[in-house]
Amino acid sequence: MSEQGTSEQGTGTARRGSAAWALVITSVAGFMAALDNLVVTTALPSIREDLGGALDDLEWTVSAYTLTFAVLLMFGAALGDRFGRRKLFITGLTVFTGASAAAALAPGIDGLVAARAVQGVGAAIMMPLTLTLLTAAVPAAKRGMAFGIWGAVNGLAVASGPLIGGALTEHFSWQWIFWLNVPLGLIALPLARLRLSESYGSGARLDALGTVLASGGLFGIVYSLIRGNIDGWTSATVLTGLIVGTLLLGAFVRHGMRAEAPLLPMRLFRSRAFSAINLSSLLMYVGMFGSIFLLSQFLQGVLGYSPTEAGLRMLPWTGMPLLVAPVAGILSDRIGGRPVVAVGLALQAVGLGWFAVIMSTSVSYTAQLPALIVSGAGMALYFAPAANLVMSSVRPSEQGIASGANNALREVGGSLGVAVLAAVFSAQGGYTSGQAFVDGLRPALWVGAGAVALAALSALCLPRRTAAAQAEVPSGAAREDVLVG
């Protein structure tokens, strides 16, 4: 698409900003949404001291955001395709920014949980559209590098959430983990209005039935995953949520195979590229989210570091995307995303396994450093090419749908990872002593490493792609003989 071109449907306005502006705006928005996944974790003790509430209430300050985010992602992407991606992006960013201010001003724990849920709604509208807007603005030959930078920023936000939350809580107050979003949002909103071009998807009517089935199914499953360790995996609430959620998602799959214009066309999964990269993303987030959740607690609860000290010591892992992800994006432009993603996931699995091997109540930071570096390099190699592979595995008119589906699967993977690894941890250890924590952490890390290793194997199922093949594809769309394996 030329610098003065229109949207892929021919109905968008002329591009008013450069690809650089699109990269900056979408990266900032993605950073805000990704950061809030884990930023609250290290602030929970301070929130409880200030606002009160039982342990279950505190857990909902994390889960309320994850739940609405995961459930509404595909619907948010569909709204953007139908009514305008820039318009809905600005709407989502406005909701997210306003809800962040409401969270900071919350007078009690119930108000905080409600504000977090509204934050998730804004993020669900905004996040999938960051990729579609970036794809429309950047020429195909340069998308690997652009996605590399976007992936670096998002990866840094996910992994550094505990550090940023801990540092702001320790040196200022817990409210600042939410106030941080407000100036970023107020700066990004006028820039998005002035510098982003409007684009649309297929223009089909919204799939009401598909939206209800997908939202209800994801709600049932994610809610049950969140409550499993609290209520018990055999409790009526959890089992009902899992069963009903699974049935609704089954109906959603059937609907996607038969409907004329479904929310998520199941034919997309006929593409080996689309299926393999989405499975890899799901498994990657299972291993990474669950491991970060437990390791941040290990550094504070067992080794005795403050939240800021723990975050600083994780910088070789959390800061690595800033150095490696842009390079990974360039590599994916030249040799294809498949080998870069597979190597990255393999390194992440090795890093988590390394942690499991060396784990003890007295492990030195020097002993942890190689595992931190390997894990960080692996995560960075994954993020950028994965985004490129998702967006290039479908037609331009379906990129909003693809982005929403991929983000939804990653959020479900994150919730599943925290739930599964916490269940393994609880079954083998606990919080009664440092040794009990290590006894539970070690097998949980092996489960996380196994999930990421499976993600690497899934990435190897991606069809081989060359830089030349990518460069020949206009506007990110790939020919059927290139994409479908």
Coordinates of C-alpha atoms in Angstrom, one line a residue:
M1 CA 0.0 0.0 0.0
S2 CA 1.4 3.3 -1.0
E3 CA 1.9 6.2 1.4
Q4 CA -1.2 7.9 0.1
G5 CA -3.2 4.8 -0.3
T6 CA -6.6 3.9 1.2
S7 CA -7.6 1.0 3.3
E8 CA -7.7 -2.4 1.9
Q9 CA -11.4 -2.1 1.2
G10 CA -11.1 1.1 -0.6
T11 CA -13.3 2.9 1.9
G12 CA -10.7 4.3 4.3
T13 CA -9.5 7.9 4.5
A14 CA -6.1 8.8 3.0
R15 CA -3.2 8.1 5.3
R16 CA -2.4 11.1 7.4
G17 CA 0.6 9.9 9.2
S18 CA 3.7 7.8 8.6
A19 CA 4.4 4.3 9.5
A20 CA 6.6 5.6 12.3
W21 CA 3.6 7.4 13.9
A22 CA 1.5 4.2 13.7
L23 CA 4.3 2.2 15.3
V24 CA 4.7 4.7 18.2
I25 CA 0.9 5.0 18.9
T26 CA 0.1 1.3 18.7
S27 CA 3.2 0.3 20.7
V28 CA 2.2 2.7 23.5
A29 CA -1.4 1.4 23.5
G30 CA -0.2 -2.2 23.5
F31 CA 2.3 -1.5 26.3
M32 CA -0.6 -0.1 28.4
A33 CA -2.9 -3.0 27.9
A34 CA -0.1 -5.7 28.3
L35 CA 1.3 -4.1 31.4
D36 CA -1.9 -4.3 33.3
N37 CA -1.9 -8.1 33.1
L38 CA 0.6 -8.5 35.9
V39 CA 1.3 -5.0 37.2
V40 CA -1.1 -5.4 40.2
T41 CA 0.6 -8.6 41.6
T42 CA 3.3 -6.9 43.6
A43 CA 1.0 -4.2 44.9
L44 CA -1.6 -6.5 46.4
P45 CA -0.3 -6.3 50.0
S46 CA -0.4 -2.5 49.9
I47 CA -3.9 -2.5 48.3
R48 CA -5.1 -4.9 51.0
E49 CA -3.7 -2.7 53.8
D50 CA -5.3 0.5 52.3
L51 CA -8.6 -0.8 51.0
G52 CA -9.1 -4.0 53.0
G53 CA -10.8 -7.0 51.6
A54 CA -10.4 -10.8 51.8
L55 CA -7.8 -12.7 49.8
D56 CA -10.5 -13.6 47.2
D57 CA -11.2 -9.9 46.7
L58 CA -7.6 -9.2 46.1
E59 CA -7.3 -11.9 43.5
W60 CA -10.2 -10.4 41.6
T61 CA -8.2 -7.2 41.2
V62 CA -6.0 -9.3 38.9
S63 CA -8.7 -11.6 37.5
A64 CA -11.4 -9.0 36.7
Y65 CA -9.1 -7.5 34.1
T66 CA -8.0 -10.8 32.6
L67 CA -11.6 -12.1 32.4
T68 CA -13.2 -9.2 30.5
F69 CA -10.1 -8.8 28.4
A70 CA -10.1 -12.4 27.2
V71 CA -13.9 -12.7 26.8
L72 CA -14.4 -9.6 24.6
L73 CA -11.2 -9.6 22.4
M74 CA -12.8 -11.1 19.4
F75 CA -15.9 -9.0 19.7
G76 CA -13.7 -5.9 20.0
A77 CA -11.8 -6.8 16.8
A78 CA -15.1 -7.5 15.0
L79 CA -16.5 -4.0 16.0
G80 CA -13.3 -2.4 14.6
D81 CA -13.7 -4.3 11.3
R82 CA -17.3 -3.2 11.0
F83 CA -17.3 0.4 12.2
G84 CA -13.8 1.5 11.6
R85 CA -10.6 0.3 13.2
R86 CA -9.2 3.8 14.1
K87 CA -12.6 4.9 15.5
L88 CA -12.9 1.8 17.7
F89 CA -9.2 2.0 18.7
I90 CA -9.8 5.5 20.0
T91 CA -13.0 4.4 21.8
G92 CA -11.1 1.5 23.5
L93 CA -8.2 3.8 24.5
T94 CA -10.6 6.3 26.0
V95 CA -12.4 3.6 28.0
F96 CA -9.1 2.2 29.2
T97 CA -7.7 5.6 30.2
G98 CA -10.8 6.6 32.1
A99 CA -11.1 3.2 33.9
S100 CA -7.4 3.6 34.9
A101 CA -8.2 6.9 36.6
A102 CA -11.3 5.3 38.3
A103 CA -9.1 2.5 39.6
A104 CA -6.6 5.0 41.1
L105 CA -9.5 6.8 42.8
A106 CA -11.4 3.7 44.0
P107 CA -12.6 4.2 47.6
G108 CA -12.9 0.5 48.3
I109 CA -12.0 -2.9 47.0
D110 CA -15.3 -3.4 45.2
G111 CA -14.8 -0.2 43.3
L112 CA -11.3 -1.2 42.3
V113 CA -12.5 -4.6 41.0
A114 CA -15.2 -2.9 39.0
A115 CA -12.8 -0.4 37.5
R116 CA -10.4 -3.2 36.6
A117 CA -13.2 -5.0 34.8
V118 CA -13.9 -1.8 32.7
Q119 CA -10.2 -1.5 32.0
G120 CA -10.4 -5.0 30.5
V121 CA -13.3 -3.9 28.3
G122 CA -11.2 -1.0 26.9
A123 CA -8.2 -3.2 26.4
A124 CA -10.2 -5.8 24.6
I125 CA -11.4 -3.2 22.1
M126 CA -8.0 -1.5 21.7
M127 CA -5.5 -4.3 21.8
P128 CA -6.4 -6.4 18.7
L129 CA -6.7 -3.2 16.6
T130 CA -3.1 -2.2 17.3
L131 CA -1.9 -5.0 15.0
T132 CA -4.4 -4.3 12.2
L133 CA -3.7 -0.5 12.2
L134 CA 0.1 -1.2 12.2
T135 CA -0.2 -3.7 9.4
A136 CA -2.2 -1.2 7.3
A137 CA 0.5 1.5 7.8
V138 CA 3.7 -0.4 7.3
P139 CA 4.9 -1.7 3.9
A140 CA 5.0 -5.5 3.7
A141 CA 8.8 -5.6 3.3
K142 CA 9.3 -3.7 6.6
R143 CA 6.7 -5.4 8.7
G144 CA 9.1 -7.8 10.4
M145 CA 11.1 -4.9 11.8
A146 CA 8.0 -3.0 12.8
F147 CA 6.5 -6.0 14.5
G148 CA 9.8 -6.6 16.2
I149 CA 9.6 -3.2 17.9
W150 CA 6.0 -3.7 18.7
G151 CA 6.7 -7.1 20.1
A152 CA 9.6 -5.8 22.1
V153 CA 7.5 -3.2 23.8
N154 CA 4.6 -5.6 24.5
G155 CA 7.0 -8.3 25.8
L156 CA 8.7 -5.8 28.0
A157 CA 5.3 -4.8 29.4
V158 CA 4.2 -8.3 30.2
A159 CA 7.4 -9.4 31.8
S160 CA 8.1 -6.1 33.7
G161 CA 4.7 -5.7 35.2
P162 CA 5.8 -7.0 38.6
L163 CA 8.9 -4.7 38.5
I164 CA 6.9 -1.5 37.6
G165 CA 4.1 -2.3 40.0
G166 CA 6.6 -3.0 42.8
A167 CA 8.7 0.1 42.2
L168 CA 5.7 2.4 42.0
T169 CA 4.1 0.9 45.1
E170 CA 7.3 0.9 47.1
H171 CA 8.4 4.5 46.3
F172 CA 5.1 6.2 45.7
S173 CA 1.8 4.4 46.3
W174 CA -0.2 1.6 44.7
Q175 CA -2.5 4.2 43.0
W176 CA 0.4 5.1 40.7
I177 CA 0.3 1.8 38.9
F178 CA -3.0 3.1 37.5
W179 CA -2.2 6.8 37.3
L180 CA 0.7 5.8 35.0
N181 CA -1.8 5.0 32.2
V182 CA -3.6 8.4 32.3
P183 CA -0.9 10.7 30.8
L184 CA 0.0 8.0 28.3
G185 CA -3.6 7.7 27.2
L186 CA -4.1 11.5 27.0
I187 CA -1.1 11.9 24.8
A188 CA -1.9 8.9 22.6
L189 CA -5.6 9.9 22.0
P190 CA -5.1 13.1 19.9
L191 CA -2.2 11.5 18.1
A192 CA -4.3 8.5 17.1
R193 CA -7.0 10.9 15.8
L194 CA -4.5 12.9 13.7
R195 CA -1.9 10.4 12.6
L196 CA -3.7 7.1 12.1
S197 CA -5.7 6.3 8.9
E198 CA -9.1 4.7 9.0
S199 CA -9.6 1.2 7.6
Y200 CA -12.3 -1.4 7.6
G201 CA -12.7 -5.2 7.4
S202 CA -15.2 -7.0 5.3
G203 CA -18.1 -4.8 6.2
A204 CA -20.3 -7.7 7.1
R205 CA -23.0 -7.4 9.8
L206 CA -22.0 -8.3 13.3
D207 CA -22.4 -11.9 14.2
A208 CA -24.7 -11.7 17.3
L209 CA -25.0 -15.4 17.8
G210 CA -21.3 -16.0 17.4
T211 CA -20.5 -13.2 19.8
V212 CA -22.8 -14.6 22.5
L213 CA -21.4 -18.2 22.1
A214 CA -17.8 -17.1 22.1
S215 CA -18.2 -14.6 25.0
G216 CA -20.2 -17.0 27.1
G217 CA -17.9 -20.0 26.4
L218 CA -14.7 -18.0 27.2
F219 CA -16.3 -16.5 30.3
G220 CA -17.2 -19.9 31.7
I221 CA -13.8 -21.4 31.1
V222 CA -11.7 -18.4 32.2
Y223 CA -13.8 -17.9 35.2
S224 CA -13.4 -21.5 36.2
L225 CA -9.7 -21.4 35.7
I226 CA -9.5 -18.3 37.9
R227 CA -11.7 -19.9 40.7
G228 CA -10.3 -23.4 40.4
N229 CA -7.6 -23.1 43.1
I230 CA -9.9 -21.0 45.3
D231 CA -13.1 -23.0 45.3
G232 CA -11.6 -26.4 44.4
W233 CA -11.5 -28.0 40.9
T234 CA -14.4 -30.4 41.8
S235 CA -16.7 -27.7 43.1
A236 CA -20.1 -27.2 41.5
T237 CA -19.3 -23.7 40.3
V238 CA -16.0 -24.6 38.7
L239 CA -17.3 -27.8 37.1
T240 CA -20.4 -26.0 35.8
G241 CA -18.3 -23.2 34.3
L242 CA -15.9 -25.7 32.6
I243 CA -18.7 -27.9 31.2
V244 CA -21.0 -25.1 30.0
G245 CA -18.1 -23.0 28.7
T246 CA -16.8 -26.0 26.7
L247 CA -20.3 -26.7 25.3
L248 CA -20.7 -23.1 24.2
L249 CA -17.3 -23.0 22.6
G250 CA -18.2 -26.3 20.8
A251 CA -21.3 -24.6 19.5
F252 CA -19.2 -21.6 18.5
V253 CA -17.0 -23.8 16.4
R254 CA -20.0 -25.4 14.7
H255 CA -21.4 -22.0 14.1
G256 CA -18.1 -20.8 12.6
M257 CA -18.2 -23.7 10.2
R258 CA -21.8 -23.1 9.0
A259 CA -22.6 -19.4 9.2
E260 CA -22.3 -17.1 6.2
A261 CA -20.3 -14.4 8.0
P262 CA -19.2 -15.8 11.4
L263 CA -17.3 -13.9 14.1
L264 CA -14.4 -16.4 13.6
P265 CA -14.5 -18.4 10.4
M266 CA -13.3 -21.9 11.1
R267 CA -11.9 -22.1 7.6
L268 CA -9.0 -20.0 8.9
F269 CA -7.7 -23.0 10.8
R270 CA -7.3 -24.9 7.5
S271 CA -4.2 -22.7 7.1
R272 CA -1.3 -24.6 8.8
A273 CA 0.3 -21.2 9.5
F274 CA -2.7 -19.8 11.3
S275 CA -3.3 -23.0 13.4
A276 CA 0.3 -23.6 14.3
I277 CA 1.1 -20.1 15.4
N278 CA -2.0 -19.8 17.5
L279 CA -1.3 -23.1 19.2
S280 CA 2.3 -21.9 19.9
S281 CA 1.0 -18.6 21.3
L282 CA -1.4 -20.4 23.6
L283 CA 1.2 -22.8 25.0
M284 CA 3.9 -20.0 25.2
Y285 CA 1.6 -17.9 27.5
V286 CA 0.7 -21.0 29.6
G287 CA 4.4 -21.5 30.4
M288 CA 5.5 -17.9 30.6
F289 CA 2.7 -16.3 32.6
G290 CA 2.6 -19.1 35.2
S291 CA 6.3 -19.1 35.7
I292 CA 6.7 -15.3 36.1
F293 CA 3.8 -15.3 38.6
L294 CA 5.6 -17.8 40.8
L295 CA 9.2 -16.6 40.3
S296 CA 8.4 -13.1 41.3
Q297 CA 7.0 -14.4 44.5
F298 CA 10.0 -16.7 45.0
L299 CA 12.4 -13.7 44.8
Q300 CA 10.4 -11.8 47.4
G301 CA 9.1 -14.4 49.7
V302 CA 12.0 -16.8 49.8
L303 CA 15.1 -14.8 48.9
G304 CA 13.9 -11.7 50.7
Y305 CA 14.2 -9.1 48.0
S306 CA 11.9 -6.1 48.0
P307 CA 9.5 -5.7 45.0
T308 CA 11.9 -3.2 43.4
E309 CA 15.0 -5.4 44.1
A310 CA 13.2 -8.5 42.7
G311 CA 12.2 -6.6 39.5
L312 CA 15.7 -5.3 39.0
R313 CA 17.2 -8.8 39.3
M314 CA 14.8 -10.0 36.6
L315 CA 15.9 -7.4 34.1
P316 CA 18.2 -9.8 32.2
W317 CA 14.9 -11.6 31.4
T318 CA 12.4 -8.8 31.2
G319 CA 14.6 -6.2 29.5
M320 CA 16.0 -8.6 26.8
P321 CA 13.1 -7.9 24.4
L322 CA 14.3 -4.3 24.0
L323 CA 17.6 -5.6 22.6
V324 CA 16.7 -8.8 20.8
A325 CA 13.2 -8.4 19.5
P326 CA 14.0 -5.7 16.8
V327 CA 16.8 -8.0 15.5
A328 CA 14.4 -10.9 15.5
G329 CA 12.0 -8.9 13.4
I330 CA 14.7 -8.2 10.8
L331 CA 15.8 -11.8 10.8
S332 CA 12.2 -12.9 10.2
D333 CA 12.1 -10.6 7.2
R334 CA 15.2 -12.2 5.7
I335 CA 14.8 -15.9 6.6
G336 CA 11.2 -16.2 7.6
G337 CA 9.5 -16.3 11.0
R338 CA 9.3 -20.1 11.4
P339 CA 13.0 -20.7 12.5
V340 CA 13.1 -17.6 14.6
V341 CA 10.0 -18.4 16.5
A342 CA 11.0 -22.1 17.0
V343 CA 14.4 -21.2 18.3
G344 CA 13.0 -18.6 20.6
L345 CA 10.4 -20.9 22.1
A346 CA 13.1 -23.6 22.5
L347 CA 15.4 -21.2 24.4
Q348 CA 12.5 -20.1 26.6
A349 CA 11.8 -23.8 27.5
V350 CA 15.5 -24.3 28.2
G351 CA 15.6 -21.2 30.5
L352 CA 12.6 -22.4 32.5
G353 CA 14.1 -25.9 32.8
W354 CA 17.4 -24.3 33.9
F355 CA 15.5 -22.5 36.7
A356 CA 13.9 -25.8 37.8
V357 CA 17.3 -27.5 38.0
I358 CA 19.1 -24.8 40.1
M359 CA 16.1 -23.9 42.3
S360 CA 16.9 -23.9 46.1
T361 CA 16.3 -21.7 49.1
S362 CA 19.8 -20.3 48.9
V363 CA 20.4 -20.1 45.1
S364 CA 22.7 -17.2 44.3
Y365 CA 21.9 -14.5 41.7
T366 CA 25.0 -15.5 39.8
A367 CA 23.6 -19.0 39.3
Q368 CA 20.2 -17.6 38.1
L369 CA 21.8 -15.2 35.6
P370 CA 22.3 -17.7 32.7
A371 CA 18.7 -18.9 33.0
L372 CA 17.4 -15.3 33.0
I373 CA 19.4 -14.4 29.9
V374 CA 18.4 -17.5 28.0
S375 CA 14.7 -17.0 28.9
G376 CA 14.8 -13.4 27.9
A377 CA 16.4 -14.0 24.6
G378 CA 13.9 -16.8 23.8
M379 CA 10.9 -14.6 24.7
A380 CA 12.3 -11.8 22.6
L381 CA 12.8 -14.0 19.6
Y382 CA 9.2 -15.2 19.8
F383 CA 7.3 -12.0 20.1
A384 CA 8.1 -10.1 16.9
P385 CA 7.9 -12.9 14.3
A386 CA 4.8 -14.4 16.0
A387 CA 2.9 -11.2 15.4
N388 CA 4.1 -11.1 11.8
L389 CA 3.1 -14.7 11.2
V390 CA -0.4 -14.2 12.6
M391 CA -1.1 -11.2 10.5
S392 CA 0.3 -12.7 7.3
S393 CA -1.6 -16.0 7.6
V394 CA -4.9 -14.4 6.6
R395 CA -6.4 -12.1 4.0
P396 CA -6.2 -8.3 4.8
S397 CA -10.0 -8.2 5.4
E398 CA -9.6 -10.9 8.1
Q399 CA -6.6 -9.4 9.9
G400 CA -8.8 -7.9 12.6
I401 CA -10.4 -11.3 13.3
A402 CA -7.0 -13.0 13.3
S403 CA -5.6 -10.5 15.7
G404 CA -8.6 -10.8 18.1
A405 CA -8.5 -14.6 18.0
N406 CA -4.7 -14.7 18.7
N407 CA -5.0 -12.2 21.6
A408 CA -7.9 -14.1 23.1
L409 CA -6.0 -17.4 23.0
R410 CA -2.9 -15.8 24.6
E411 CA -5.1 -14.3 27.4
V412 CA -6.7 -17.7 28.0
G413 CA -3.3 -19.2 27.9
G414 CA -2.1 -16.8 30.5
S415 CA -5.0 -17.5 32.8
L416 CA -4.6 -21.3 32.2
G417 CA -0.8 -21.0 33.0
V418 CA -1.4 -19.2 36.3
A419 CA -4.1 -21.7 37.3
V420 CA -2.3 -24.9 36.3
L421 CA 1.1 -23.9 37.6
A422 CA -0.4 -22.7 40.9
A423 CA -2.3 -26.0 41.2
V424 CA 0.9 -27.9 40.7
F425 CA 2.7 -25.7 43.2
S426 CA -0.1 -26.1 45.8
A427 CA -0.1 -29.9 45.4
Q428 CA 3.7 -30.2 45.9
G429 CA 4.5 -27.4 48.2
G430 CA 3.1 -24.2 49.7
Y431 CA 3.8 -21.0 51.6
T432 CA 4.6 -22.5 55.0
S433 CA 8.4 -22.2 54.6
G434 CA 11.0 -21.4 52.0
Q435 CA 11.7 -25.0 51.4
A436 CA 8.0 -25.8 51.0
F437 CA 7.8 -23.0 48.4
V438 CA 10.8 -24.4 46.5
D439 CA 9.3 -27.9 46.6
G440 CA 6.2 -26.6 44.9
L441 CA 8.0 -24.2 42.5
R442 CA 10.3 -26.8 41.0
P443 CA 7.7 -29.1 39.5
A444 CA 5.6 -26.1 38.5
L445 CA 8.5 -24.8 36.5
W446 CA 9.0 -28.1 34.8
V447 CA 5.3 -28.0 33.7
G448 CA 5.9 -24.5 32.4
A449 CA 9.0 -25.6 30.5
G450 CA 7.1 -28.5 29.0
A451 CA 4.3 -26.3 27.8
V452 CA 6.8 -23.9 26.0
A453 CA 8.7 -26.9 24.5
L454 CA 5.4 -28.1 23.0
A455 CA 4.9 -24.6 21.6
A456 CA 8.3 -24.9 19.9
L457 CA 7.3 -28.2 18.3
S458 CA 4.1 -26.6 17.1
A459 CA 6.1 -23.7 15.6
L460 CA 8.1 -26.3 13.6
C461 CA 4.8 -27.2 11.9
L462 CA 4.6 -23.8 10.4
P463 CA 5.0 -23.8 6.6
R464 CA 8.4 -22.7 5.3
R465 CA 8.5 -19.1 4.2
T466 CA 11.2 -17.0 2.6
A467 CA 11.8 -13.3 2.7
A468 CA 11.1 -13.2 -1.0
A469 CA 7.7 -14.9 -0.6
Q470 CA 6.8 -12.3 2.1
A471 CA 7.9 -9.4 0.0
E472 CA 5.7 -10.5 -2.9
V473 CA 2.6 -10.5 -0.7
P474 CA 0.7 -7.1 -1.0
S475 CA -0.7 -5.6 2.2
G476 CA 0.2 -8.5 4.3
A477 CA -2.0 -11.0 2.4
A478 CA -0.4 -14.2 1.4
R479 CA -1.1 -16.4 -1.6
E480 CA -2.9 -19.7 -0.8
D481 CA 0.1 -21.8 -2.0
V482 CA 2.3 -19.9 0.4
L483 CA 0.1 -19.9 3.5
V484 CA -1.8 -23.1 3.5
G485 CA 0.2 -26.1 4.4

